[in-house]
Tab-separated table of C-alpha atoms in Angstrom:
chain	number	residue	atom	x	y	z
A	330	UNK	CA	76.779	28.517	68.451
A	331	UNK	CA	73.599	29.570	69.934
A	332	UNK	CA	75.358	29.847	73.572
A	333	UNK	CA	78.306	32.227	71.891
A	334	UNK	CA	76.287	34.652	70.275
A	335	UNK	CA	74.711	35.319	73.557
A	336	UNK	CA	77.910	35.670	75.165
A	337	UNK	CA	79.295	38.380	72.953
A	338	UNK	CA	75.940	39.946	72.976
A	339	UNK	CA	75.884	40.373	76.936
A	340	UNK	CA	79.054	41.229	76.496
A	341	UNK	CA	78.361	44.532	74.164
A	342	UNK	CA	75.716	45.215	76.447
A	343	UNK	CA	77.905	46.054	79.470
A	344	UNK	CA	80.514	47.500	77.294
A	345	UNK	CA	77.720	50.490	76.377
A	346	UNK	CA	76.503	50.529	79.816
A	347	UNK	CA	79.921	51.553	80.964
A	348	UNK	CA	80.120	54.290	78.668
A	349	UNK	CA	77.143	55.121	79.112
A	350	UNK	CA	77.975	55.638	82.961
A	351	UNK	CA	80.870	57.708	82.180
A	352	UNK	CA	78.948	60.009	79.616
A	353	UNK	CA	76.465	60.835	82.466
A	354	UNK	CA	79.722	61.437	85.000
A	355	UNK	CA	81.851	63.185	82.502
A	356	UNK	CA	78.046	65.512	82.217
A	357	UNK	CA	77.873	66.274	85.857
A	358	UNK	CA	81.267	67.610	85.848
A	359	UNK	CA	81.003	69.412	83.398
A	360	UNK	CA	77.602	71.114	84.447
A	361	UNK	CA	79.683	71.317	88.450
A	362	UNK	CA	82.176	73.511	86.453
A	363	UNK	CA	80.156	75.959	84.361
A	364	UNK	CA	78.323	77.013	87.662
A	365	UNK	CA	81.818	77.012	89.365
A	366	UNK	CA	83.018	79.595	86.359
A	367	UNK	CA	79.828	81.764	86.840
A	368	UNK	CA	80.389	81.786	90.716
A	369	UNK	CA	84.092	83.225	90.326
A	370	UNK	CA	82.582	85.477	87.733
A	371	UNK	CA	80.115	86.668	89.845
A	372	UNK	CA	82.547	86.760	92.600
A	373	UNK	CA	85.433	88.609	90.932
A	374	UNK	CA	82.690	91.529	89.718
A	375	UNK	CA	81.783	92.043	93.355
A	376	UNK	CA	85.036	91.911	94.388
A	377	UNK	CA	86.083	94.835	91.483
A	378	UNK	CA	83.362	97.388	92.922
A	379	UNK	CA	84.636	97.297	96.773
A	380	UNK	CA	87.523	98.810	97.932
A	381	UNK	CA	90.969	97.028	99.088
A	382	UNK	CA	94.496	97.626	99.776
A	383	UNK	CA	97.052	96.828	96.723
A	384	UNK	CA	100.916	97.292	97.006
A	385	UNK	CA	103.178	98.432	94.312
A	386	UNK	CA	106.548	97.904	93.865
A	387	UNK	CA	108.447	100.997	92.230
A	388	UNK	CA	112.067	101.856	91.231
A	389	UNK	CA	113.396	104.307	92.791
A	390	UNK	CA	115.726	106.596	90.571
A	391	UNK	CA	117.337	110.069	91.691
A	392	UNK	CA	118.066	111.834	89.167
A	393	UNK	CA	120.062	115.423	88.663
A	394	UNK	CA	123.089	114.586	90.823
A	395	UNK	CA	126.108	116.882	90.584
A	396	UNK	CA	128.806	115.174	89.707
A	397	UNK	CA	130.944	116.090	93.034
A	398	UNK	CA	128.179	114.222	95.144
A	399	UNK	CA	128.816	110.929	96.450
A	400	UNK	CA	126.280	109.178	98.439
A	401	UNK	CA	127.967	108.072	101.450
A	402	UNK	CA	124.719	105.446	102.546
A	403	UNK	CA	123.109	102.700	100.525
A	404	UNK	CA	119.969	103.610	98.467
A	405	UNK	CA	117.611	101.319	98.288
A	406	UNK	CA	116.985	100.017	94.911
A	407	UNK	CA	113.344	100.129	95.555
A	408	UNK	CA	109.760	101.535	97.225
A	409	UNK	CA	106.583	99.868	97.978
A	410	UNK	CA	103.520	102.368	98.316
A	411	UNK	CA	100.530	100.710	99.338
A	412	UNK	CA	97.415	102.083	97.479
A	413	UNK	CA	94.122	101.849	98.353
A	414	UNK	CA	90.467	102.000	95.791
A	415	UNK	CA	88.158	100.332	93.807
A	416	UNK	CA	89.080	97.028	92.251
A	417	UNK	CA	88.415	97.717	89.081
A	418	UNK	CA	90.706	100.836	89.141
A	419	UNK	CA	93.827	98.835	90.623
A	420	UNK	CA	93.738	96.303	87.952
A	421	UNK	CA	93.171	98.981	85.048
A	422	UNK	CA	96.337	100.819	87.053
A	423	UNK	CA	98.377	97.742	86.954
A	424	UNK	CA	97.407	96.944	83.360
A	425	UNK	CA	99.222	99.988	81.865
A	426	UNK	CA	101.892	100.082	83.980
A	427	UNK	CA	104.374	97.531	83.148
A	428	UNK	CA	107.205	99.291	84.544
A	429	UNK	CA	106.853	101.608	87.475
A	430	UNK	CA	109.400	104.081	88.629
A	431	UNK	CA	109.512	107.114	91.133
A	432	UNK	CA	111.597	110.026	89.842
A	433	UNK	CA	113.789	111.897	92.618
A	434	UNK	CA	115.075	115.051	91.264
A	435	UNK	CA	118.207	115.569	93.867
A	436	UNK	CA	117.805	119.696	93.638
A	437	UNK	CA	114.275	119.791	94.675
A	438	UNK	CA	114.756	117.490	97.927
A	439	UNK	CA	115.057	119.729	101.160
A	440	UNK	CA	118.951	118.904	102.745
A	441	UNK	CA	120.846	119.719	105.496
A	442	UNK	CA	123.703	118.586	107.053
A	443	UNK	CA	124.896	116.486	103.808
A	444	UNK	CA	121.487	114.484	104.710
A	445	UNK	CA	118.599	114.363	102.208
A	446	UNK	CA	115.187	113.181	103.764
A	447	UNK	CA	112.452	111.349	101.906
A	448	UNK	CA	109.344	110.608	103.566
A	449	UNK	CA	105.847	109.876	102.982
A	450	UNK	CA	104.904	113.386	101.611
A	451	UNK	CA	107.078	112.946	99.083
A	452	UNK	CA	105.918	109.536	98.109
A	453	UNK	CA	102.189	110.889	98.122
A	454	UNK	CA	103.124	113.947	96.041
A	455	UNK	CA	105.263	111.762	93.270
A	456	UNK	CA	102.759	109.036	92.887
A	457	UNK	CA	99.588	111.014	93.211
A	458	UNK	CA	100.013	112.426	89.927
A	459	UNK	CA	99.340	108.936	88.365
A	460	UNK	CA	96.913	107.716	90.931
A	461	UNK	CA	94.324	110.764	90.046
A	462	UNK	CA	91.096	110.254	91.785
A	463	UNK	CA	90.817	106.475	91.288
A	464	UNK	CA	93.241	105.544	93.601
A	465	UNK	CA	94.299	107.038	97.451
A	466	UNK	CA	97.868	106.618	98.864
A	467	UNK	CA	97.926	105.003	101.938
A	468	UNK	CA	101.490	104.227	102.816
A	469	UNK	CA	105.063	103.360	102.123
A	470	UNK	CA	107.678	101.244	103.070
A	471	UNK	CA	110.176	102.906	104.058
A	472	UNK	CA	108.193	105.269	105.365
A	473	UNK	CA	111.544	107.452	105.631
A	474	UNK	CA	114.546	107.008	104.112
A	475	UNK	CA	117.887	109.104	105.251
A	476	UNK	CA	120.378	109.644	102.417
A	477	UNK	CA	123.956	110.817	103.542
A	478	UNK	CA	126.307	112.142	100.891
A	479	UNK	CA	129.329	114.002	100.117
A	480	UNK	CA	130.797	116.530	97.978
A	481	UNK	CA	133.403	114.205	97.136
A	482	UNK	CA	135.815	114.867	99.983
A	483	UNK	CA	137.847	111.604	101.205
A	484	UNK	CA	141.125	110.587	103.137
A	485	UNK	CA	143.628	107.704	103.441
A	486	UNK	CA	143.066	106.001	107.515
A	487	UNK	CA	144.767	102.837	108.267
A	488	UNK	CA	143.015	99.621	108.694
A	489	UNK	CA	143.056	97.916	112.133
A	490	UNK	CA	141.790	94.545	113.410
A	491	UNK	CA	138.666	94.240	115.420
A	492	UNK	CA	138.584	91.059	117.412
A	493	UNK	CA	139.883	88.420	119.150
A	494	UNK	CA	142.434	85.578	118.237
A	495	UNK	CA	143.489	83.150	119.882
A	496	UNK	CA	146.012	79.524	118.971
A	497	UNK	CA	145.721	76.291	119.870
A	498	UNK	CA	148.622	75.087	122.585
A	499	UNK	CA	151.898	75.513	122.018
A	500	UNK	CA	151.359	77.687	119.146
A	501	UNK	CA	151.862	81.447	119.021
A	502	UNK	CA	150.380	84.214	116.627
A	503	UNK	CA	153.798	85.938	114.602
A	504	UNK	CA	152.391	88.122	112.344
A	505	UNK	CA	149.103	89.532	110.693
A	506	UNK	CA	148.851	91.426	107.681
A	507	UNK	CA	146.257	93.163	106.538
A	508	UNK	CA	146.180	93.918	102.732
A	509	UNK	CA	145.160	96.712	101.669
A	510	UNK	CA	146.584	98.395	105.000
A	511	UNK	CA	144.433	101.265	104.529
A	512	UNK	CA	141.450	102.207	103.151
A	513	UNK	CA	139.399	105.823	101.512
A	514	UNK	CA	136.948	107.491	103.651
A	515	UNK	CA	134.128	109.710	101.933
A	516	UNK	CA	132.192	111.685	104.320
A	517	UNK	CA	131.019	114.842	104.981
A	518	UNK	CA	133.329	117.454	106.467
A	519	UNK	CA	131.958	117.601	110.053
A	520	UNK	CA	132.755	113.620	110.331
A	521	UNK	CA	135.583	113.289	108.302
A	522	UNK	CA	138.040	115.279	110.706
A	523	UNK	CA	137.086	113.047	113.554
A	524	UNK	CA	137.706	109.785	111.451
A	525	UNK	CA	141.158	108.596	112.215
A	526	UNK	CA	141.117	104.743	111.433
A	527	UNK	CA	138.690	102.450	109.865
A	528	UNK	CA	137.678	99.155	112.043
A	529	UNK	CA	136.911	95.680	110.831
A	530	UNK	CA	134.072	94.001	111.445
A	531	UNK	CA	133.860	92.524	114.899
A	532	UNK	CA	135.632	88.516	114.268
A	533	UNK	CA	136.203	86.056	116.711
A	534	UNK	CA	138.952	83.907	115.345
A	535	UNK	CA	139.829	80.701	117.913
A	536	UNK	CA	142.216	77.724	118.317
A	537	UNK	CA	144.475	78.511	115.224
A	538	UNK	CA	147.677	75.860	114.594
A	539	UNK	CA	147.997	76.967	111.097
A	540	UNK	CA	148.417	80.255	108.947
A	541	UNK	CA	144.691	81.874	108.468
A	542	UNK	CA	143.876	83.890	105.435
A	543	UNK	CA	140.572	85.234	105.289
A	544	UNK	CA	138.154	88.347	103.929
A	545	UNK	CA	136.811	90.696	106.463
A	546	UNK	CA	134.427	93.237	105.886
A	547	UNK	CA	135.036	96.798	106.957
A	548	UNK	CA	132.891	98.418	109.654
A	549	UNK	CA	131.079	101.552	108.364
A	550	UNK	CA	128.649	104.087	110.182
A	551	UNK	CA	125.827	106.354	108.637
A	552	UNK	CA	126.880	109.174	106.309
A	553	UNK	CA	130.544	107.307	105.763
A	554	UNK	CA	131.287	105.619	102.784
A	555	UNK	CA	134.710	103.410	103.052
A	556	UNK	CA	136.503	101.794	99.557
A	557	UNK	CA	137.262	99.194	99.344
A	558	UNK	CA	134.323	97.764	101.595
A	559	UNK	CA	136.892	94.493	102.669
A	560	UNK	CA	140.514	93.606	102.899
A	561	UNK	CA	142.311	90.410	103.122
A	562	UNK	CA	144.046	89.298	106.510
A	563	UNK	CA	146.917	86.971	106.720
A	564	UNK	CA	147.560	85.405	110.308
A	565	UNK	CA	151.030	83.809	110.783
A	566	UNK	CA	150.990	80.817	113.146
A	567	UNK	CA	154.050	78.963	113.941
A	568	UNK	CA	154.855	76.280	116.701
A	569	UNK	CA	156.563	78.730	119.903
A	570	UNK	CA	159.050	77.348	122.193
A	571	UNK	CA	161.145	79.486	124.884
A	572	UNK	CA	163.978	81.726	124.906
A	573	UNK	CA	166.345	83.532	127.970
A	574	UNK	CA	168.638	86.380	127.118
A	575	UNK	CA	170.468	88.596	129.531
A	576	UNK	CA	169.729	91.942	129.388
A	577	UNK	CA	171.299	95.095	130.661
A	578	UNK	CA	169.571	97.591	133.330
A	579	UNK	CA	168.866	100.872	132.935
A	580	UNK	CA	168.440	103.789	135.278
A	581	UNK	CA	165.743	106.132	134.151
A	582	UNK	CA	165.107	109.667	135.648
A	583	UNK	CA	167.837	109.963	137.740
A	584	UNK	CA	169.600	113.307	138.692
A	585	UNK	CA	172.479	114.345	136.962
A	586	UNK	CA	174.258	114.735	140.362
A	587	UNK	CA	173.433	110.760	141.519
A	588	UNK	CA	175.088	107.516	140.177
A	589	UNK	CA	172.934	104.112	140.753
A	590	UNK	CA	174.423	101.304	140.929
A	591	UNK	CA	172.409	97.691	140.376
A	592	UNK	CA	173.048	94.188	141.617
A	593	UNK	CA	173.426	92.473	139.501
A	594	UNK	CA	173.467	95.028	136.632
A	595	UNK	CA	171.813	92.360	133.659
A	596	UNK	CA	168.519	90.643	134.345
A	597	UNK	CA	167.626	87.590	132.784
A	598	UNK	CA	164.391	87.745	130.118
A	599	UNK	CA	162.256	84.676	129.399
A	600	UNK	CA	159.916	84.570	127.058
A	601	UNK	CA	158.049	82.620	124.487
A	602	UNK	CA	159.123	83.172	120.807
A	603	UNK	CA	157.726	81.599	117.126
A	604	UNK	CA	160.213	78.771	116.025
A	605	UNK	CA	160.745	80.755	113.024
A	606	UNK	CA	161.574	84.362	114.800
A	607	UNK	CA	163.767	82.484	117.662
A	608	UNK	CA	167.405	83.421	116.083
A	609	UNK	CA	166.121	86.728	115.309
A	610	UNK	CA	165.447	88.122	118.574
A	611	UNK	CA	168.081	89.799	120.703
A	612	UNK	CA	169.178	91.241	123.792
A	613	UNK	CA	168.573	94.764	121.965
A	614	UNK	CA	165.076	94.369	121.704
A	615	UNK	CA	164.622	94.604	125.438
A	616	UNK	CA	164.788	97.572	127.367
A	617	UNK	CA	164.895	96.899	131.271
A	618	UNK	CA	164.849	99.708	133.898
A	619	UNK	CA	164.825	100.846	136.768
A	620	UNK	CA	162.913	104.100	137.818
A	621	UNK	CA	165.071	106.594	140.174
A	622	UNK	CA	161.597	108.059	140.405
A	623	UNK	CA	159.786	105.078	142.359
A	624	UNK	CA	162.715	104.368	144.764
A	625	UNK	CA	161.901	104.008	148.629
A	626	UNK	CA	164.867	105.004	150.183
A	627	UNK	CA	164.405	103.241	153.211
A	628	UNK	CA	164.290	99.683	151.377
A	629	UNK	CA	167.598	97.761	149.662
A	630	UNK	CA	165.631	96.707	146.919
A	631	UNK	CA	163.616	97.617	143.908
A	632	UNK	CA	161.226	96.181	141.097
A	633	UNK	CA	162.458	96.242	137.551
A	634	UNK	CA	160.385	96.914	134.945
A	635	UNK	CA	160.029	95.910	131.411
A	636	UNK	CA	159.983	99.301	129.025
A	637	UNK	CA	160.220	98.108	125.705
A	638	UNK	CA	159.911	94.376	124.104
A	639	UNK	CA	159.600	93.357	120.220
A	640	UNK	CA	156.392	92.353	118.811
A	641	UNK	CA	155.366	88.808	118.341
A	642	UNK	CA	156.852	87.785	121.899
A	643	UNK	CA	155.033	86.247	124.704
A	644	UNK	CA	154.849	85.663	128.511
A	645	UNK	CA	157.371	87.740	128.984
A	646	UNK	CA	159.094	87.034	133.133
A	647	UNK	CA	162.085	89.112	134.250
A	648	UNK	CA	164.493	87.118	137.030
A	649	UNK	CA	164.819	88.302	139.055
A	650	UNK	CA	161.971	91.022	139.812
A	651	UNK	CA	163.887	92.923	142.517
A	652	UNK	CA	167.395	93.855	142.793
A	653	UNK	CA	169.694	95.309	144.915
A	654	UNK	CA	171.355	99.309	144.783
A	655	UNK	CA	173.454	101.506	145.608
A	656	UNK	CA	172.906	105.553	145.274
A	657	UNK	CA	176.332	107.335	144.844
A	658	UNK	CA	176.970	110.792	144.576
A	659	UNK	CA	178.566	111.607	141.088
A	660	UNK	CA	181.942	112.899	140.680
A	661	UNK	CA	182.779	116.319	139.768
């Protein structure tokens, strides 16, 4: 009985000797943190009287636009002006100003050539009104910003592909379609009569064996605005094979007092044709000639040449590539 009581009373012993251990370590961080606190006081207070470099974030709003303007470029949502001042007048600054916005008013901006400039002085002269003495402006990003706009003139261009495109083998491109196939241009008058199509974006499209439908963007320059911004291309792909027709020849600039004769007169036109166009293409859509203008009398033969051929066909060979003639004078 004896033995137990001294058990349990060791026992309670190290039990309070523990926590008394962790009272005296729970102490010294608590005394490590209060000097901590009055460091970062001391620290921030010091830091409030010298002078540093703060940016600000403002929205930028231009207001008093006539209705018949349209701004041809992008305006940037926003401007950051970089301040610079005490520390304790950049915090009171951005304490009271929850929302901060820089008013444009479109009449008062210098312009020329449908281009509106704002720069740096402007900047300084909007946001030293709130900055007073406390605070300097220092700079802004952008540090100029070109606006191009328009007095609401526009015209219809067509839409053309910019690129490259090319199948797989044995396959052959046999249609694209561009949708919408034209597209509004705002801009001012001095660009507008030079603008006679609008481009796509630059697209590298390769090793197609299957119809392609995709969303290009449209290219734009400074001072244009184009709507809509994309269209939707459609590339037709089919599996080609080969086709031969015979075609007639046809003398071209040949004086009304000559007759040429050919040998043979039809020339035989190979190509390579979309499975799906192959019954469709004809003898019509080929225009073979020969050129009175680019005979050499002193040889028997001369080149045809290929004047006209549908769309959609390929590898186009003419057999044979020199013929035989005959210059006769025409009857009376």
């Amino acid at each position: 009985m004896f033995k137990k009581s001294i058990r349990n009373i060791v026992s309670i012993y190290n039990i309070l000797l523990r926590r008394l251990r962790l009272v005296k370590v729970q102490r010294n961080i608590l005394v490590f943190l209060v000097f901590l606190l009055i460091a970062i006081v001391f620290w921030f207070m010091q830091a409030m009287k010298e002078d540093t470099n703060t940016q600000f974030t403002y929205r930028l709003n231009i207001v008093n636009v006539p209705k018949e303007i349209i701004f041809t470029s992008e305006v940037p949502r926003t401007v950051s002006i970089t301040v610079n001042g005490r520390g304790w007048a950049i915090l009171q600054y951005w304490s009271r100003n929850d929302t901060r916005e820089l008013t444009v008013d479109f009449k008062d901006i210098d312009k020329s050539n449908s281009k509106m400039t704002l720069d740096n002085n402007l900047w300084k002269r909007l946001t030293q009104k709130e900055y007073g003495n406390n605070l300097r402006f220092v700079a802004s990003m952008p540090s100029e910003l070109d606006i191009y706009y328009s007095n609401g003139i526009a015209k219809r261009v067509p839409v053309t592909f910019n690129g490259k495109i090319s199948t797989e083998p044995q396959y052959l491109i046999c249609g694209i379609e561009i949708k919408p196939d034209s597209a509004d241009v705002v801009a001012p008058v001095y660009l507008l009569d030079s603008i006679t199509e609008v481009q796509t974006e630059y697209k590298d499209i390769r090793n197609l064996s299957d119809t392609l439908i995709t969303n290009i963007p449209l290219k734009t320059l400074a001072g244009i605005k184009v709507q809509p911004d994309s269209v939707r291309m459609k590339v037709l792909v089919d599996l080609f094979t080969e086709k031969t027709l015979e075609v007639p020849i046809y003398c071209e600039n040949i004086p009304a007092s000559k007759v040429l004769r050919t040998f043979p007169s039809k020339a035989q036109v190979t190509f390579h044709v979309s499975a799906t166009l192959f019954n469709k293409i004809s003898p019509q859509d080929f225009i073979v000639v020969v050129d009175y203008n680019e005979l050499d009398g002193e040889k028997k033969k001369c080149n045809l040449q290929l004047r006209t051929q549908p769309d959609h066909v390929s590898h186009v060979r003419i057999v044979p590539e020199q013929i035989e003639y005959v210059i006769e004078q025409a009857l009376e």
